[in-house]
């Protein structure tokens, strides 16, 4: 039985399919979508094309999810490959030149004057520690690689990449952090026939009102409030770039998640 039709309709509006057309697309924007702190962009560049990315009033954490590119600004001038990322505080610009067809996902939030530009190369063999981590256990175990970690100075953003297990859950037990941060999950490397479900519900244990969004490559789902575990179909790893945007610099912390007590011991 559905307990709250209004809440269910609200959650049903939290997903979108990001555009595949050339150029920069603002996919999630405070005041347009149901969020107040997190912004998400997608940048598609064909081989040989260039783009001047300007952060403006935002801080940005772009990650390259397809292709190879050259990125140039005052802080770095390097060639990057799939899963490499970089950070821009507000008021900066970087020239991006696509050496192959490229797809970037870009997390954004209001810049409060904290943060310095940097570039982070992805290293699958990086030892476990502050950047490379294993979270959860059993069917909820997943691998996490921070593109912008809590130990690196920034204004409001925390971002990273997550790989779940084959047909497994991620973000389990379910958690929420609605008082302090909101989140967007941006899925990649899940081309058809692969798919997963991004689950949303608002109150502890009230799974009758669950909304399950089908997710594949290009899917983006908001989590402004409530609990938000995900699960993959057999043969699929749920793979996504997650963007946490704190509502203030003081709440830019990774330890503020509240586990749903109904599932705390699962």
GROMACS .gro file of C-alpha atoms in nm:
model
  266
    1UNK     CA    1   0.000   0.000   0.000
    2UNK     CA    2   0.134   0.343  -0.094
    3UNK     CA    3   0.138   0.562   0.215
    4UNK     CA    4   0.224   0.898   0.064
    5UNK     CA    5   0.148   0.972  -0.302
    6UNK     CA    6   0.304   1.321  -0.284
    7UNK     CA    7   0.638   1.187  -0.160
    8UNK     CA    8   0.636   0.912  -0.419
    9UNK     CA    9   0.582   1.162  -0.702
   10UNK     CA   10   0.864   1.375  -0.562
   11UNK     CA   11   1.107   1.083  -0.568
   12UNK     CA   12   0.999   0.978  -0.915
   13UNK     CA   13   1.129   1.312  -1.047
   14UNK     CA   14   1.482   1.257  -0.916
   15UNK     CA   15   1.623   1.072  -1.218
   16UNK     CA   16   1.727   1.187  -1.565
   17UNK     CA   17   1.920   1.062  -1.867
   18UNK     CA   18   2.211   1.294  -1.941
   19UNK     CA   19   2.250   1.419  -2.302
   20UNK     CA   20   2.489   1.249  -2.545
   21UNK     CA   21   2.504   1.544  -2.786
   22UNK     CA   22   2.818   1.751  -2.836
   23UNK     CA   23   2.912   2.016  -2.579
   24UNK     CA   24   2.858   2.108  -2.216
   25UNK     CA   25   2.522   2.025  -2.057
   26UNK     CA   26   2.398   2.141  -1.718
   27UNK     CA   27   2.207   1.831  -1.607
   28UNK     CA   28   2.128   1.903  -1.241
   29UNK     CA   29   2.093   2.256  -1.104
   30UNK     CA   30   1.974   2.387  -0.767
   31UNK     CA   31   1.634   2.551  -0.798
   32UNK     CA   32   1.561   2.371  -1.124
   33UNK     CA   33   1.581   2.015  -0.998
   34UNK     CA   34   1.486   1.914  -0.643
   35UNK     CA   35   1.816   2.018  -0.483
   36UNK     CA   36   1.978   2.321  -0.326
   37UNK     CA   37   2.354   2.253  -0.324
   38UNK     CA   38   2.464   2.003  -0.590
   39UNK     CA   39   2.522   2.077  -0.959
   40UNK     CA   40   2.609   1.820  -1.225
   41UNK     CA   41   2.735   1.877  -1.579
   42UNK     CA   42   2.814   1.643  -1.867
   43UNK     CA   43   3.071   1.742  -2.130
   44UNK     CA   44   3.082   1.548  -2.460
   45UNK     CA   45   3.367   1.626  -2.698
   46UNK     CA   46   3.440   1.462  -3.032
   47UNK     CA   47   3.801   1.386  -3.118
   48UNK     CA   48   3.981   1.706  -3.214
   49UNK     CA   49   3.727   1.935  -3.048
   50UNK     CA   50   3.814   2.176  -2.767
   51UNK     CA   51   3.625   2.338  -2.481
   52UNK     CA   52   3.712   2.614  -2.234
   53UNK     CA   53   3.563   2.503  -1.903
   54UNK     CA   54   3.500   2.795  -1.668
   55UNK     CA   55   3.410   2.731  -1.304
   56UNK     CA   56   3.264   3.076  -1.233
   57UNK     CA   57   3.105   3.083  -0.887
   58UNK     CA   58   3.130   2.705  -0.851
   59UNK     CA   59   3.404   2.467  -0.756
   60UNK     CA   60   3.420   2.176  -0.999
   61UNK     CA   61   3.548   1.819  -0.998
   62UNK     CA   62   3.547   1.679  -1.355
   63UNK     CA   63   3.626   1.310  -1.417
   64UNK     CA   64   3.698   1.168  -1.762
   65UNK     CA   65   3.483   0.859  -1.819
   66UNK     CA   66   3.559   0.794  -2.184
   67UNK     CA   67   3.848   0.874  -2.415
   68UNK     CA   68   4.170   1.070  -2.380
   69UNK     CA   69   4.224   1.446  -2.350
   70UNK     CA   70   4.473   1.725  -2.288
   71UNK     CA   71   4.388   1.962  -2.003
   72UNK     CA   72   4.571   2.291  -1.958
   73UNK     CA   73   4.555   2.573  -1.704
   74UNK     CA   74   4.798   2.760  -1.481
   75UNK     CA   75   4.818   2.471  -1.234
   76UNK     CA   76   4.862   2.175  -1.471
   77UNK     CA   77   4.917   2.091  -1.836
   78UNK     CA   78   4.882   1.717  -1.889
   79UNK     CA   79   4.732   1.442  -2.096
   80UNK     CA   80   4.463   1.248  -1.910
   81UNK     CA   81   4.295   0.913  -1.967
   82UNK     CA   82   3.980   0.737  -1.853
   83UNK     CA   83   3.908   0.780  -1.477
   84UNK     CA   84   4.160   1.063  -1.433
   85UNK     CA   85   4.011   1.373  -1.272
   86UNK     CA   86   4.090   1.728  -1.171
   87UNK     CA   87   3.963   1.999  -0.938
   88UNK     CA   88   3.896   2.368  -1.001
   89UNK     CA   89   3.800   2.622  -0.734
   90UNK     CA   90   3.582   2.915  -0.832
   91UNK     CA   91   3.697   3.172  -1.086
   92UNK     CA   92   3.920   2.936  -1.286
   93UNK     CA   93   3.922   2.805  -1.639
   94UNK     CA   94   4.085   2.507  -1.808
   95UNK     CA   95   4.130   2.435  -2.177
   96UNK     CA   96   4.024   2.081  -2.269
   97UNK     CA   97   4.131   1.928  -2.599
   98UNK     CA   98   3.980   1.591  -2.694
   99UNK     CA   99   4.247   1.352  -2.826
  100UNK     CA  100   3.972   1.088  -2.865
  101UNK     CA  101   3.594   1.106  -2.828
  102UNK     CA  102   3.547   1.209  -2.464
  103UNK     CA  103   3.280   1.209  -2.195
  104UNK     CA  104   3.328   1.401  -1.871
  105UNK     CA  105   3.096   1.407  -1.572
  106UNK     CA  106   3.146   1.719  -1.361
  107UNK     CA  107   3.038   1.773  -1.002
  108UNK     CA  108   2.982   2.129  -0.886
  109UNK     CA  109   2.892   2.326  -0.573
  110UNK     CA  110   2.918   2.683  -0.448
  111UNK     CA  111   3.279   2.784  -0.394
  112UNK     CA  112   3.335   2.950  -0.058
  113UNK     CA  113   3.698   3.041  -0.127
  114UNK     CA  114   3.853   2.711  -0.020
  115UNK     CA  115   4.048   2.480  -0.247
  116UNK     CA  116   4.343   2.477  -0.487
  117UNK     CA  117   4.347   2.327  -0.837
  118UNK     CA  118   4.497   1.981  -0.877
  119UNK     CA  119   4.494   1.683  -1.112
  120UNK     CA  120   4.457   1.324  -0.991
  121UNK     CA  121   4.565   1.027  -1.199
  122UNK     CA  122   4.365   0.709  -1.148
  123UNK     CA  123   4.573   0.416  -1.024
  124UNK     CA  124   4.388   0.087  -0.985
  125UNK     CA  125   4.686  -0.053  -0.792
  126UNK     CA  126   4.694   0.229  -0.537
  127UNK     CA  127   4.716   0.071  -0.188
  128UNK     CA  128   4.413   0.100   0.033
  129UNK     CA  129   4.414   0.425   0.231
  130UNK     CA  130   4.269   0.775   0.210
  131UNK     CA  131   4.200   0.763  -0.165
  132UNK     CA  132   4.138   0.395  -0.243
  133UNK     CA  133   3.898   0.220  -0.004
  134UNK     CA  134   3.675  -0.084   0.040
  135UNK     CA  135   3.334  -0.011   0.195
  136UNK     CA  136   3.067  -0.245   0.326
  137UNK     CA  137   3.075  -0.622   0.346
  138UNK     CA  138   2.914  -0.928   0.193
  139UNK     CA  139   2.660  -0.849  -0.078
  140UNK     CA  140   2.706  -0.477   0.000
  141UNK     CA  141   3.084  -0.461  -0.045
  142UNK     CA  142   3.209  -0.206  -0.298
  143UNK     CA  143   3.532  -0.042  -0.410
  144UNK     CA  144   3.569   0.336  -0.380
  145UNK     CA  145   3.822   0.573  -0.534
  146UNK     CA  146   3.801   0.936  -0.418
  147UNK     CA  147   3.844   1.197  -0.689
  148UNK     CA  148   3.806   1.466  -0.419
  149UNK     CA  149   3.863   1.328  -0.071
  150UNK     CA  150   3.796   1.481   0.274
  151UNK     CA  151   4.167   1.537   0.335
  152UNK     CA  152   4.202   1.761   0.029
  153UNK     CA  153   4.098   2.122   0.078
  154UNK     CA  154   3.779   2.225  -0.099
  155UNK     CA  155   3.468   2.430  -0.025
  156UNK     CA  156   3.169   2.194  -0.028
  157UNK     CA  157   3.240   1.903  -0.261
  158UNK     CA  158   3.334   1.543  -0.187
  159UNK     CA  159   3.342   1.315  -0.493
  160UNK     CA  160   3.445   0.968  -0.596
  161UNK     CA  161   3.396   0.658  -0.807
  162UNK     CA  162   3.225   0.339  -0.686
  163UNK     CA  163   3.222  -0.014  -0.827
  164UNK     CA  164   2.978  -0.261  -0.678
  165UNK     CA  165   2.994  -0.638  -0.701
  166UNK     CA  166   2.834  -0.854  -0.969
  167UNK     CA  167   2.458  -0.831  -0.913
  168UNK     CA  168   2.523  -0.680  -0.571
  169UNK     CA  169   2.409  -0.388  -0.359
  170UNK     CA  170   2.601  -0.067  -0.296
  171UNK     CA  171   2.543   0.190  -0.022
  172UNK     CA  172   2.409  -0.091   0.194
  173UNK     CA  173   2.297  -0.070   0.470
  174UNK     CA  174   2.092   0.226   0.343
  175UNK     CA  175   2.201   0.567   0.466
  176UNK     CA  176   2.095   0.931   0.450
  177UNK     CA  177   2.273   1.260   0.522
  178UNK     CA  178   1.993   1.505   0.448
  179UNK     CA  179   2.069   1.754   0.728
  180UNK     CA  180   2.419   1.822   0.603
  181UNK     CA  181   2.471   1.711   0.243
  182UNK     CA  182   2.290   1.606  -0.072
  183UNK     CA  183   2.414   1.369  -0.337
  184UNK     CA  184   2.392   1.280  -0.704
  185UNK     CA  185   2.478   0.940  -0.851
  186UNK     CA  186   2.599   0.948  -1.213
  187UNK     CA  187   2.622   0.605  -1.377
  188UNK     CA  188   2.870   0.490  -1.643
  189UNK     CA  189   3.014   0.170  -1.795
  190UNK     CA  190   2.667   0.011  -1.776
  191UNK     CA  191   2.570  -0.008  -2.142
  192UNK     CA  192   2.270  -0.226  -2.239
  193UNK     CA  193   2.187  -0.499  -2.166
  194UNK     CA  194   2.343  -0.412  -1.829
  195UNK     CA  195   2.123  -0.223  -1.584
  196UNK     CA  196   2.069  -0.160  -1.215
  197UNK     CA  197   1.822   0.003  -0.981
  198UNK     CA  198   1.873   0.318  -0.775
  199UNK     CA  199   1.639   0.294  -0.477
  200UNK     CA  200   1.493   0.592  -0.288
  201UNK     CA  201   1.277   0.604   0.024
  202UNK     CA  202   1.228   0.876   0.282
  203UNK     CA  203   1.170   0.725   0.627
  204UNK     CA  204   1.336   0.445   0.819
  205UNK     CA  205   1.200   0.106   0.722
  206UNK     CA  206   0.911   0.245   0.515
  207UNK     CA  207   0.985   0.046   0.202
  208UNK     CA  208   0.622   0.052   0.086
  209UNK     CA  209   0.691   0.392  -0.071
  210UNK     CA  210   1.016   0.292  -0.242
  211UNK     CA  211   1.089   0.432  -0.587
  212UNK     CA  212   1.331   0.222  -0.792
  213UNK     CA  213   1.486   0.409  -1.085
  214UNK     CA  214   1.631   0.193  -1.363
  215UNK     CA  215   1.990   0.307  -1.425
  216UNK     CA  216   2.236   0.254  -1.709
  217UNK     CA  217   2.524   0.451  -1.860
  218UNK     CA  218   2.422   0.817  -1.867
  219UNK     CA  219   2.164   0.791  -1.588
  220UNK     CA  220   2.184   1.051  -1.312
  221UNK     CA  221   1.980   1.031  -0.992
  222UNK     CA  222   1.946   1.284  -0.712
  223UNK     CA  223   1.945   1.201  -0.343
  224UNK     CA  224   1.853   1.533  -0.177
  225UNK     CA  225   1.684   1.361   0.120
  226UNK     CA  226   1.613   1.009   0.236
  227UNK     CA  227   1.785   0.674   0.194
  228UNK     CA  228   1.940   0.569  -0.139
  229UNK     CA  229   2.089   0.222  -0.181
  230UNK     CA  230   2.147   0.075  -0.527
  231UNK     CA  231   2.144  -0.279  -0.665
  232UNK     CA  232   2.268  -0.429  -0.993
  233UNK     CA  233   2.115  -0.692  -1.219
  234UNK     CA  234   2.304  -1.025  -1.244
  235UNK     CA  235   2.607  -0.980  -1.467
  236UNK     CA  236   2.620  -0.607  -1.390
  237UNK     CA  237   2.833  -0.395  -1.157
  238UNK     CA  238   2.665  -0.072  -1.053
  239UNK     CA  239   2.935   0.178  -1.147
  240UNK     CA  240   2.895   0.547  -1.077
  241UNK     CA  241   3.052   0.884  -1.007
  242UNK     CA  242   2.899   1.018  -0.688
  243UNK     CA  243   2.894   1.384  -0.593
  244UNK     CA  244   2.833   1.495  -0.236
  245UNK     CA  245   2.762   1.867  -0.194
  246UNK     CA  246   2.756   2.000   0.161
  247UNK     CA  247   2.508   2.270   0.250
  248UNK     CA  248   2.798   2.464   0.406
  249UNK     CA  249   3.174   2.432   0.430
  250UNK     CA  250   3.141   2.324   0.795
  251UNK     CA  251   2.944   2.014   0.693
  252UNK     CA  252   3.189   1.906   0.422
  253UNK     CA  253   3.248   1.574   0.601
  254UNK     CA  254   3.225   1.212   0.499
  255UNK     CA  255   3.130   1.082   0.845
  256UNK     CA  256   2.781   1.235   0.868
  257UNK     CA  257   2.587   0.951   0.704
  258UNK     CA  258   2.304   0.810   0.917
  259UNK     CA  259   2.239   0.437   0.869
  260UNK     CA  260   1.874   0.330   0.856
  261UNK     CA  261   1.832   0.163   1.196
  262UNK     CA  262   1.584  -0.083   1.045
  263UNK     CA  263   1.870  -0.239   0.843
  264UNK     CA  264   2.171  -0.147   1.055
  265UNK     CA  265   2.267  -0.508   1.128
  266UNK     CA  266   2.210  -0.650   0.779
   0.00000   0.00000   0.00000
